[in-house]
């Protein structure tokens, strides 16, 4: 049985909600879904905080034209849960549009009654996809 937060959402529901917020750079939803204590490792090895992530979406430094999910796994444990999502993504960057296959690994906890990402990482699996 899946753990539900106070809004009735499962970890799967919140992963979907987070991906939707990323596609739209929805700062309100991202703020709600990301823990204030977030530690996230980018594909270049840089460690990002929640504020850095929100700022990247706010300024357009992180901007997705598309995130097409290829696979997703979710599991829960005594501490919370984790998700792994593989997707073809199209990002807008200063140098133009980039197509890349990404894998996101996220650790989730129920914080203040709602599922939130507390840590994670993203890695590039391929520079482009067909």
PDB file of C-alpha atoms in Angstrom:
ATOM      1  CA  UNK A   1       0.000   0.000   0.000  1.00  0.00           C
ATOM      2  CA  UNK A   2       1.294   3.457  -0.908  1.00  0.00           C
ATOM      3  CA  UNK A   3       1.792   6.185   1.647  1.00  0.00           C
ATOM      4  CA  UNK A   4      -0.406   9.196   0.995  1.00  0.00           C
ATOM      5  CA  UNK A   5       0.318  12.717   2.153  1.00  0.00           C
ATOM      6  CA  UNK A   6      -2.307  14.980   3.718  1.00  0.00           C
ATOM      7  CA  UNK A   7      -3.580  15.882   0.230  1.00  0.00           C
ATOM      8  CA  UNK A   8      -4.020  12.177  -0.595  1.00  0.00           C
ATOM      9  CA  UNK A   9      -1.095  12.046  -3.051  1.00  0.00           C
ATOM     10  CA  UNK A  10       1.231   9.073  -3.433  1.00  0.00           C
ATOM     11  CA  UNK A  11       4.918   9.314  -4.282  1.00  0.00           C
ATOM     12  CA  UNK A  12       3.969   8.456  -7.904  1.00  0.00           C
ATOM     13  CA  UNK A  13       1.439  11.302  -7.956  1.00  0.00           C
ATOM     14  CA  UNK A  14       4.010  13.804  -6.728  1.00  0.00           C
ATOM     15  CA  UNK A  15       6.683  12.650  -9.207  1.00  0.00           C
ATOM     16  CA  UNK A  16       4.164  13.310 -11.994  1.00  0.00           C
ATOM     17  CA  UNK A  17       3.280  16.667 -10.468  1.00  0.00           C
ATOM     18  CA  UNK A  18       6.980  17.602 -10.216  1.00  0.00           C
ATOM     19  CA  UNK A  19       7.635  16.703 -13.871  1.00  0.00           C
ATOM     20  CA  UNK A  20       4.639  18.825 -14.909  1.00  0.00           C
ATOM     21  CA  UNK A  21       5.957  21.737 -12.807  1.00  0.00           C
ATOM     22  CA  UNK A  22       9.403  21.360 -14.410  1.00  0.00           C
ATOM     23  CA  UNK A  23       7.886  21.434 -17.917  1.00  0.00           C
ATOM     24  CA  UNK A  24       6.039  24.650 -17.088  1.00  0.00           C
ATOM     25  CA  UNK A  25       8.687  26.201 -14.778  1.00  0.00           C
ATOM     26  CA  UNK A  26       5.792  26.517 -12.313  1.00  0.00           C
ATOM     27  CA  UNK A  27       7.575  28.194  -9.393  1.00  0.00           C
ATOM     28  CA  UNK A  28       4.635  27.835  -6.994  1.00  0.00           C
ATOM     29  CA  UNK A  29       4.384  24.079  -7.541  1.00  0.00           C
ATOM     30  CA  UNK A  30       8.179  23.616  -7.501  1.00  0.00           C
ATOM     31  CA  UNK A  31       8.403  25.526  -4.214  1.00  0.00           C
ATOM     32  CA  UNK A  32       5.735  23.266  -2.690  1.00  0.00           C
ATOM     33  CA  UNK A  33       7.282  20.018  -3.969  1.00  0.00           C
ATOM     34  CA  UNK A  34      10.932  20.717  -3.118  1.00  0.00           C
ATOM     35  CA  UNK A  35      12.228  20.606   0.460  1.00  0.00           C
ATOM     36  CA  UNK A  36      13.958  23.706   1.817  1.00  0.00           C
ATOM     37  CA  UNK A  37      16.877  21.383   2.647  1.00  0.00           C
ATOM     38  CA  UNK A  38      17.228  20.036  -0.913  1.00  0.00           C
ATOM     39  CA  UNK A  39      20.636  18.819  -2.017  1.00  0.00           C
ATOM     40  CA  UNK A  40      20.609  17.985  -5.718  1.00  0.00           C
ATOM     41  CA  UNK A  41      23.517  16.984  -7.940  1.00  0.00           C
ATOM     42  CA  UNK A  42      23.370  18.204 -11.523  1.00  0.00           C
ATOM     43  CA  UNK A  43      24.714  16.349 -14.563  1.00  0.00           C
ATOM     44  CA  UNK A  44      27.974  18.316 -14.279  1.00  0.00           C
ATOM     45  CA  UNK A  45      28.442  17.288 -10.628  1.00  0.00           C
ATOM     46  CA  UNK A  46      27.465  20.687  -9.242  1.00  0.00           C
ATOM     47  CA  UNK A  47      25.441  20.602  -6.014  1.00  0.00           C
ATOM     48  CA  UNK A  48      22.242  22.642  -6.206  1.00  0.00           C
ATOM     49  CA  UNK A  49      20.014  23.956  -3.452  1.00  0.00           C
ATOM     50  CA  UNK A  50      16.287  24.586  -3.635  1.00  0.00           C
ATOM     51  CA  UNK A  51      16.890  28.311  -4.124  1.00  0.00           C
ATOM     52  CA  UNK A  52      19.349  27.686  -6.961  1.00  0.00           C
ATOM     53  CA  UNK A  53      16.850  25.365  -8.666  1.00  0.00           C
ATOM     54  CA  UNK A  54      14.008  27.869  -8.339  1.00  0.00           C
ATOM     55  CA  UNK A  55      16.264  30.696  -9.567  1.00  0.00           C
ATOM     56  CA  UNK A  56      17.272  28.631 -12.607  1.00  0.00           C
ATOM     57  CA  UNK A  57      13.603  28.165 -13.534  1.00  0.00           C
ATOM     58  CA  UNK A  58      12.793  31.818 -12.740  1.00  0.00           C
ATOM     59  CA  UNK A  59      15.569  33.184 -14.991  1.00  0.00           C
ATOM     60  CA  UNK A  60      15.129  30.613 -17.761  1.00  0.00           C
ATOM     61  CA  UNK A  61      18.558  29.041 -17.180  1.00  0.00           C
ATOM     62  CA  UNK A  62      16.584  25.797 -16.750  1.00  0.00           C
ATOM     63  CA  UNK A  63      13.771  25.567 -19.259  1.00  0.00           C
ATOM     64  CA  UNK A  64      12.226  22.436 -20.742  1.00  0.00           C
ATOM     65  CA  UNK A  65      10.394  22.345 -24.064  1.00  0.00           C
ATOM     66  CA  UNK A  66       9.648  18.668 -23.520  1.00  0.00           C
ATOM     67  CA  UNK A  67      10.032  15.872 -20.979  1.00  0.00           C
ATOM     68  CA  UNK A  68       8.811  12.552 -22.415  1.00  0.00           C
ATOM     69  CA  UNK A  69       8.954   9.838 -19.763  1.00  0.00           C
ATOM     70  CA  UNK A  70      10.333   6.515 -21.004  1.00  0.00           C
ATOM     71  CA  UNK A  71      10.302   4.668 -17.681  1.00  0.00           C
ATOM     72  CA  UNK A  72       9.711   5.321 -14.022  1.00  0.00           C
ATOM     73  CA  UNK A  73      10.236   3.334 -10.856  1.00  0.00           C
ATOM     74  CA  UNK A  74       9.042   4.255  -7.401  1.00  0.00           C
ATOM     75  CA  UNK A  75       9.555   2.509  -4.090  1.00  0.00           C
ATOM     76  CA  UNK A  76       8.866   3.335  -0.484  1.00  0.00           C
ATOM     77  CA  UNK A  77      10.796   2.487   2.645  1.00  0.00           C
ATOM     78  CA  UNK A  78      10.565   3.320   6.331  1.00  0.00           C
ATOM     79  CA  UNK A  79      12.095   6.766   5.732  1.00  0.00           C
ATOM     80  CA  UNK A  80       9.969   7.793   2.740  1.00  0.00           C
ATOM     81  CA  UNK A  81      10.685   6.727  -0.799  1.00  0.00           C
ATOM     82  CA  UNK A  82      12.606   7.206  -3.997  1.00  0.00           C
ATOM     83  CA  UNK A  83      11.880   7.531  -7.676  1.00  0.00           C
ATOM     84  CA  UNK A  84      13.950   6.973 -10.791  1.00  0.00           C
ATOM     85  CA  UNK A  85      12.647   8.522 -13.995  1.00  0.00           C
ATOM     86  CA  UNK A  86      14.216   8.182 -17.448  1.00  0.00           C
ATOM     87  CA  UNK A  87      13.033  10.682 -20.048  1.00  0.00           C
ATOM     88  CA  UNK A  88      13.873  12.242 -23.366  1.00  0.00           C
ATOM     89  CA  UNK A  89      14.108  15.958 -22.691  1.00  0.00           C
ATOM     90  CA  UNK A  90      14.431  19.039 -24.820  1.00  0.00           C
ATOM     91  CA  UNK A  91      16.015  21.944 -22.976  1.00  0.00           C
ATOM     92  CA  UNK A  92      16.385  25.535 -24.028  1.00  0.00           C
ATOM     93  CA  UNK A  93      19.824  26.915 -23.256  1.00  0.00           C
ATOM     94  CA  UNK A  94      21.851  30.004 -24.173  1.00  0.00           C
ATOM     95  CA  UNK A  95      23.468  28.085 -27.019  1.00  0.00           C
ATOM     96  CA  UNK A  96      20.135  26.840 -28.384  1.00  0.00           C
ATOM     97  CA  UNK A  97      17.914  23.806 -27.995  1.00  0.00           C
ATOM     98  CA  UNK A  98      19.461  20.607 -26.639  1.00  0.00           C
ATOM     99  CA  UNK A  99      17.912  17.127 -26.885  1.00  0.00           C
ATOM    100  CA  UNK A 100      19.135  14.718 -24.224  1.00  0.00           C
ATOM    101  CA  UNK A 101      18.096  11.529 -22.448  1.00  0.00           C
ATOM    102  CA  UNK A 102      18.132  12.112 -18.687  1.00  0.00           C
ATOM    103  CA  UNK A 103      17.726   9.976 -15.593  1.00  0.00           C
ATOM    104  CA  UNK A 104      16.475  11.649 -12.433  1.00  0.00           C
ATOM    105  CA  UNK A 105      17.007   9.923  -9.070  1.00  0.00           C
ATOM    106  CA  UNK A 106      14.992  11.525  -6.256  1.00  0.00           C
ATOM    107  CA  UNK A 107      14.617  10.849  -2.548  1.00  0.00           C
ATOM    108  CA  UNK A 108      11.202  11.821  -1.178  1.00  0.00           C
ATOM    109  CA  UNK A 109       9.970  12.348   2.374  1.00  0.00           C
ATOM    110  CA  UNK A 110       6.646  13.476   3.799  1.00  0.00           C
ATOM    111  CA  UNK A 111       7.510  16.909   5.230  1.00  0.00           C
ATOM    112  CA  UNK A 112       4.853  19.071   6.877  1.00  0.00           C
ATOM    113  CA  UNK A 113       2.207  16.642   5.654  1.00  0.00           C
ATOM    114  CA  UNK A 114       3.233  16.561   1.985  1.00  0.00           C
ATOM    115  CA  UNK A 115       5.646  14.610  -0.183  1.00  0.00           C
ATOM    116  CA  UNK A 116       8.749  16.666  -0.966  1.00  0.00           C
ATOM    117  CA  UNK A 117      12.036  15.985  -2.756  1.00  0.00           C
ATOM    118  CA  UNK A 118      14.845  16.108  -0.175  1.00  0.00           C
ATOM    119  CA  UNK A 119      17.758  14.992  -2.360  1.00  0.00           C
ATOM    120  CA  UNK A 120      18.555  13.674  -5.767  1.00  0.00           C
ATOM    121  CA  UNK A 121      20.638  13.725  -8.890  1.00  0.00           C
ATOM    122  CA  UNK A 122      20.243  13.885 -12.642  1.00  0.00           C
ATOM    123  CA  UNK A 123      22.529  12.327 -15.195  1.00  0.00           C
ATOM    124  CA  UNK A 124      22.690  12.540 -18.962  1.00  0.00           C
ATOM    125  CA  UNK A 125      22.513   9.132 -20.617  1.00  0.00           C
ATOM    126  CA  UNK A 126      22.906  10.345 -24.191  1.00  0.00           C
ATOM    127  CA  UNK A 127      23.615  13.677 -25.841  1.00  0.00           C
ATOM    128  CA  UNK A 128      20.625  13.280 -28.093  1.00  0.00           C
ATOM    129  CA  UNK A 129      17.857  10.848 -28.888  1.00  0.00           C
ATOM    130  CA  UNK A 130      15.966   9.770 -31.988  1.00  0.00           C
TER     131      UNK A 130
END
